[in-house]
Amino acid sequence: MHSAVVTPEGDRIRWVELPGTRAPRVYLHGLGSTSPAYFAASAVHPLLAGRRSLLLDMLGHGHSDRPEAFSYTLEAHADAVAQALTEARVEGAEVIAHSMGGAVAIVLAARHPRLVSRLVLVDANLDPMPPTPGLAGSSGLASYTEEEFLAGGWAEVRDRVGAHWWSTMRLAGRTALHRSAVHLAAGTTPTMRELLLELKIPRGFLFPEPDGPPAGAEALEAAGVGVVAVPDCGHNIMLDNPEGFARATAAALASDAV
């Protein structure tokens, strides 16, 4: 386990690191998740192994600290990740990022371009979403006020998301979980999609084939983003179809399209 101080108060981001050569890879998890649990099998898959790989937990999640004073905006998450990568002497990383992690990775690449050489986004959030009561994802969490969530809304969310997601969500700080969801639902200005379209690095976007192409797929492809369907999976592509995920990710990492 490695760590770096990323706030003035001394809060630490932590990550599991696998040794390797050439350009490093950074794996970023989604809302209420943790990178070692979601990406360990992928990072050592024969198609992806051999690179220095950092399976990093964002603030408020997994093994990292859960500061109550942190804002948990996408920009603040990205800046904290940037501080951790700088402390780890990482530059020009290939970033593989799932869901909320994909949104953070886009902001990271836009704000700290020296740190990111290419992106593989895994069913990532690209657009703001209206808070919607009753849903299990970020828009459902964002429908609570912070006071409502801390007073008992978290238990309603626990019952909705099911045992699998809750197994990692329960590790997140409740304030961190709610604020991260609120800011993910609100998005950024410019939006994550707009930032992604303007990036001048190789970019791929993996999506579950059963869900159909993501909104705006044609515009993404016209801007050089490789949009790739992965069969036999849902939102958690790397867990549902590890082999398909490894093949699609390896292909995206090998692409020189910009």
Short mmCIF file of C-alpha atoms in Angstrom, two decimals:
data_model
loop_
_atom_site.label_atom_id
_atom_site.label_comp_id
_atom_site.label_asym_id
_atom_site.label_seq_id
_atom_site.Cartn_x
_atom_site.Cartn_y
_atom_site.Cartn_z
CA MET A 1 0.00 0.00 0.00
CA HIS A 2 1.33 3.43 -1.03
CA SER A 3 0.01 6.84 -0.04
CA ALA A 4 0.44 10.57 -0.54
CA VAL A 5 -0.78 13.63 1.36
CA VAL A 6 -3.13 15.54 -0.93
CA THR A 7 -4.77 18.21 1.27
CA PRO A 8 -3.40 20.94 3.54
CA GLU A 9 -4.95 19.07 6.47
CA GLY A 10 -2.82 16.00 5.77
CA ASP A 11 -5.45 13.71 4.22
CA ARG A 12 -4.02 10.83 2.21
CA ILE A 13 -4.90 9.12 -1.02
CA ARG A 14 -3.80 5.48 -1.05
CA TRP A 15 -3.18 3.03 -3.84
CA VAL A 16 -2.03 -0.49 -4.56
CA GLU A 17 0.92 -0.48 -6.95
CA LEU A 18 2.01 -3.27 -9.28
CA PRO A 19 5.58 -3.10 -10.64
CA GLY A 20 6.32 -2.87 -14.32
CA THR A 21 8.06 -0.95 -17.07
CA ARG A 22 7.31 1.71 -19.69
CA ALA A 23 4.56 4.32 -19.28
CA PRO A 24 2.61 3.83 -16.04
CA ARG A 25 -1.09 3.03 -15.90
CA VAL A 26 -3.55 4.48 -13.43
CA TYR A 27 -6.89 2.84 -12.65
CA LEU A 28 -9.73 4.96 -11.22
CA HIS A 29 -12.92 3.50 -9.74
CA GLY A 30 -16.50 4.71 -9.85
CA LEU A 31 -18.80 6.17 -7.20
CA GLY A 32 -18.87 4.05 -4.06
CA SER A 33 -16.24 1.67 -5.40
CA THR A 34 -12.55 0.95 -4.89
CA SER A 35 -9.92 0.36 -7.56
CA PRO A 36 -8.20 -2.73 -6.11
CA ALA A 37 -11.52 -4.61 -5.95
CA TYR A 38 -12.67 -3.55 -9.41
CA PHE A 39 -9.41 -3.60 -11.37
CA ALA A 40 -6.96 -6.06 -9.78
CA ALA A 41 -7.82 -8.93 -12.13
CA SER A 42 -7.65 -6.65 -15.18
CA ALA A 43 -4.30 -5.12 -14.24
CA VAL A 44 -2.67 -8.57 -14.16
CA HIS A 45 -4.45 -9.97 -17.22
CA PRO A 46 -1.88 -11.15 -19.81
CA LEU A 47 -3.08 -8.50 -22.27
CA LEU A 48 -2.57 -5.68 -19.74
CA ALA A 49 0.12 -6.87 -17.33
CA GLY A 50 3.73 -5.67 -17.28
CA ARG A 51 3.21 -1.94 -16.75
CA ARG A 52 3.71 -0.07 -13.53
CA SER A 53 0.07 0.14 -12.41
CA LEU A 54 -1.48 2.27 -9.69
CA LEU A 55 -4.91 1.07 -8.50
CA LEU A 56 -5.88 4.30 -6.80
CA ASP A 57 -8.72 5.06 -4.39
CA MET A 58 -10.03 8.62 -4.54
CA LEU A 59 -10.57 10.59 -1.37
CA GLY A 60 -13.59 9.40 0.56
CA HIS A 61 -13.42 5.91 -0.95
CA GLY A 62 -11.81 2.55 -0.28
CA HIS A 63 -8.46 2.75 1.49
CA SER A 64 -8.11 6.53 1.20
CA ASP A 65 -8.98 9.06 3.89
CA ARG A 66 -12.51 10.47 4.25
CA PRO A 67 -12.14 14.17 5.11
CA GLU A 68 -15.36 15.89 6.12
CA ALA A 69 -14.14 19.32 4.99
CA PHE A 70 -13.28 18.25 1.42
CA SER A 71 -15.68 19.50 -1.28
CA TYR A 72 -15.66 16.29 -3.40
CA THR A 73 -16.28 18.21 -6.63
CA LEU A 74 -14.96 16.55 -9.77
CA GLU A 75 -12.32 19.26 -9.98
CA ALA A 76 -11.25 18.71 -6.36
CA HIS A 77 -11.09 14.94 -6.92
CA ALA A 78 -8.97 15.50 -10.04
CA ASP A 79 -6.59 17.87 -8.27
CA ALA A 80 -6.17 15.45 -5.36
CA VAL A 81 -5.42 12.61 -7.77
CA ALA A 82 -2.94 14.90 -9.54
CA GLN A 83 -1.17 15.57 -6.25
CA ALA A 84 -0.95 11.84 -5.52
CA LEU A 85 0.43 11.08 -8.99
CA THR A 86 2.97 13.87 -8.68
CA GLU A 87 4.13 12.46 -5.33
CA ALA A 88 4.34 9.03 -6.99
CA ARG A 89 6.48 10.55 -9.79
CA VAL A 90 3.96 9.61 -12.43
CA GLU A 91 3.79 11.53 -15.71
CA GLY A 92 2.24 10.64 -19.05
CA ALA A 93 0.08 7.91 -17.56
CA GLU A 94 -2.42 5.78 -19.41
CA VAL A 95 -5.57 6.28 -17.33
CA ILE A 96 -8.27 3.59 -17.30
CA ALA A 97 -11.30 4.91 -15.49
CA HIS A 98 -14.78 3.61 -14.74
CA SER A 99 -18.03 5.57 -14.33
CA MET A 100 -17.41 8.55 -11.97
CA GLY A 101 -13.71 7.80 -12.25
CA GLY A 102 -14.00 8.48 -15.96
CA ALA A 103 -15.47 11.91 -15.29
CA VAL A 104 -12.63 12.65 -12.87
CA ALA A 105 -10.09 11.35 -15.41
CA ILE A 106 -11.38 13.73 -18.09
CA VAL A 107 -11.06 16.68 -15.70
CA LEU A 108 -7.61 15.42 -14.66
CA ALA A 109 -6.44 15.33 -18.27
CA ALA A 110 -7.83 18.80 -18.95
CA ARG A 111 -6.38 20.42 -15.80
CA HIS A 112 -3.11 18.47 -15.56
CA PRO A 113 -2.19 17.46 -19.12
CA ARG A 114 1.40 16.43 -18.28
CA LEU A 115 0.04 13.60 -16.13
CA VAL A 116 -2.12 11.87 -18.75
CA SER A 117 -1.01 10.48 -22.11
CA ARG A 118 -4.23 8.62 -23.03
CA LEU A 119 -7.64 7.77 -21.64
CA VAL A 120 -9.74 4.62 -21.66
CA LEU A 121 -13.15 5.54 -20.26
CA VAL A 122 -15.33 2.68 -19.08
CA ASP A 123 -19.03 3.61 -19.33
CA ALA A 124 -18.09 6.99 -17.90
CA ASN A 125 -20.37 9.89 -16.99
CA LEU A 126 -20.13 12.60 -19.64
CA ASP A 127 -23.18 14.77 -18.97
CA PRO A 128 -25.03 16.33 -16.01
CA MET A 129 -28.00 14.33 -14.74
CA PRO A 130 -31.06 15.66 -12.92
CA PRO A 131 -31.47 14.35 -9.35
CA THR A 132 -34.04 11.55 -9.52
CA PRO A 133 -35.48 10.04 -6.32
CA GLY A 134 -35.58 6.27 -6.17
CA LEU A 135 -32.67 5.51 -8.49
CA ALA A 136 -29.61 3.65 -7.28
CA GLY A 137 -26.92 5.71 -9.02
CA SER A 138 -25.55 9.19 -8.48
CA SER A 139 -28.76 10.94 -9.54
CA GLY A 140 -30.65 9.00 -6.87
CA LEU A 141 -28.13 9.86 -4.16
CA ALA A 142 -28.15 13.48 -5.30
CA SER A 143 -31.92 13.69 -4.75
CA TYR A 144 -31.29 13.81 -0.98
CA THR A 145 -30.03 16.86 0.85
CA GLU A 146 -26.85 16.15 2.75
CA GLU A 147 -28.78 16.26 6.02
CA GLU A 148 -31.37 13.79 4.73
CA PHE A 149 -28.72 11.42 3.45
CA LEU A 150 -26.73 11.39 6.68
CA ALA A 151 -29.88 11.06 8.80
CA GLY A 152 -31.03 7.87 7.11
CA GLY A 153 -31.10 8.28 3.36
CA TRP A 154 -27.90 6.23 3.16
CA ALA A 155 -29.81 3.21 4.49
CA GLU A 156 -32.43 3.57 1.76
CA VAL A 157 -29.63 3.71 -0.80
CA ARG A 158 -28.03 0.63 0.76
CA ASP A 159 -31.23 -1.32 0.28
CA ARG A 160 -31.60 -0.16 -3.34
CA VAL A 161 -28.07 -0.80 -4.59
CA GLY A 162 -27.87 -4.41 -3.43
CA ALA A 163 -25.21 -6.44 -1.68
CA HIS A 164 -22.56 -6.32 -4.43
CA TRP A 165 -22.29 -2.55 -4.79
CA TRP A 166 -22.82 -2.02 -1.06
CA SER A 167 -19.81 -4.24 -0.33
CA THR A 168 -17.58 -1.38 -1.51
CA MET A 169 -19.97 1.54 -1.03
CA ARG A 170 -20.05 0.87 2.72
CA LEU A 171 -16.31 1.65 2.81
CA ALA A 172 -16.90 5.20 1.54
CA GLY A 173 -17.44 8.06 3.95
CA ARG A 174 -21.11 8.99 3.93
CA THR A 175 -20.42 12.69 3.50
CA ALA A 176 -17.93 11.87 0.75
CA LEU A 177 -20.38 9.55 -0.99
CA HIS A 178 -23.19 12.09 -1.01
CA ARG A 179 -21.09 15.08 -2.07
CA SER A 180 -19.39 13.07 -4.80
CA ALA A 181 -22.79 12.00 -6.14
CA VAL A 182 -24.17 15.54 -6.03
CA HIS A 183 -21.22 16.96 -7.95
CA LEU A 184 -21.17 14.07 -10.41
CA ALA A 185 -24.84 14.65 -11.16
CA ALA A 186 -24.23 18.39 -11.56
CA GLY A 187 -21.23 17.86 -13.82
CA THR A 188 -18.67 20.47 -14.76
CA THR A 189 -18.53 23.70 -16.78
CA PRO A 190 -17.67 23.03 -19.59
CA THR A 191 -19.26 19.60 -19.31
CA MET A 192 -17.16 16.45 -19.16
CA ARG A 193 -18.28 15.66 -22.71
CA GLU A 194 -17.12 19.05 -23.97
CA LEU A 195 -13.78 18.66 -22.20
CA LEU A 196 -13.35 15.18 -23.67
CA LEU A 197 -14.02 16.39 -27.21
CA GLU A 198 -11.28 19.01 -26.87
CA LEU A 199 -8.54 16.74 -25.50
CA LYS A 200 -5.65 16.10 -27.91
CA ILE A 201 -4.65 12.66 -26.64
CA PRO A 202 -5.79 9.17 -27.67
CA ARG A 203 -9.17 8.43 -26.09
CA GLY A 204 -11.40 5.38 -25.99
CA PHE A 205 -14.89 4.89 -24.59
CA LEU A 206 -16.07 1.36 -23.72
CA PHE A 207 -19.77 0.71 -23.23
CA PRO A 208 -21.93 -2.36 -22.53
CA GLU A 209 -23.25 -3.66 -25.83
CA PRO A 210 -26.69 -4.54 -24.33
CA ASP A 211 -27.21 -0.85 -23.44
CA GLY A 212 -26.63 0.37 -26.98
CA PRO A 213 -24.26 3.17 -28.02
CA PRO A 214 -23.84 6.10 -25.62
CA ALA A 215 -25.55 9.41 -26.35
CA GLY A 216 -23.62 11.42 -28.91
CA ALA A 217 -21.54 8.46 -30.07
CA GLU A 218 -21.21 9.83 -33.61
CA ALA A 219 -19.86 13.16 -32.36
CA LEU A 220 -17.41 11.36 -30.09
CA GLU A 221 -16.12 9.26 -32.98
CA ALA A 222 -15.90 12.31 -35.24
CA ALA A 223 -13.67 13.92 -32.60
CA GLY A 224 -11.39 10.88 -32.56
CA VAL A 225 -12.79 9.05 -29.53
CA GLY A 226 -12.91 5.31 -30.18
CA VAL A 227 -16.35 4.10 -29.09
CA VAL A 228 -16.29 0.34 -28.50
CA ALA A 229 -19.07 -2.06 -27.48
CA VAL A 230 -18.21 -4.86 -25.06
CA PRO A 231 -20.62 -7.84 -25.14
CA ASP A 232 -22.13 -9.81 -22.30
CA CYS A 233 -21.88 -7.18 -19.59
CA GLY A 234 -23.59 -4.40 -17.72
CA HIS A 235 -22.19 -1.17 -16.29
CA ASN A 236 -19.39 -2.99 -14.43
CA ILE A 237 -17.76 -4.19 -17.63
CA MET A 238 -14.47 -5.29 -16.05
CA LEU A 239 -16.30 -7.52 -13.56
CA ASP A 240 -19.04 -8.86 -15.84
CA ASN A 241 -16.82 -9.76 -18.79
CA PRO A 242 -13.14 -9.68 -17.74
CA GLU A 243 -11.86 -11.16 -20.99
CA GLY A 244 -13.90 -8.83 -23.18
CA PHE A 245 -12.83 -5.87 -21.07
CA ALA A 246 -9.14 -6.80 -21.30
CA ARG A 247 -9.32 -7.21 -25.07
CA ALA A 248 -11.17 -3.93 -25.62
CA THR A 249 -8.89 -2.03 -23.25
CA ALA A 250 -5.72 -3.43 -24.78
CA ALA A 251 -6.96 -2.46 -28.24
CA ALA A 252 -7.84 1.05 -27.06
CA LEU A 253 -4.42 1.47 -25.48
CA ALA A 254 -2.75 0.39 -28.72
CA SER A 255 -4.70 2.85 -30.85
CA ASP A 256 -2.93 5.99 -32.07
CA ALA A 257 -6.14 7.81 -32.98
CA VAL A 258 -6.50 11.29 -31.49
#
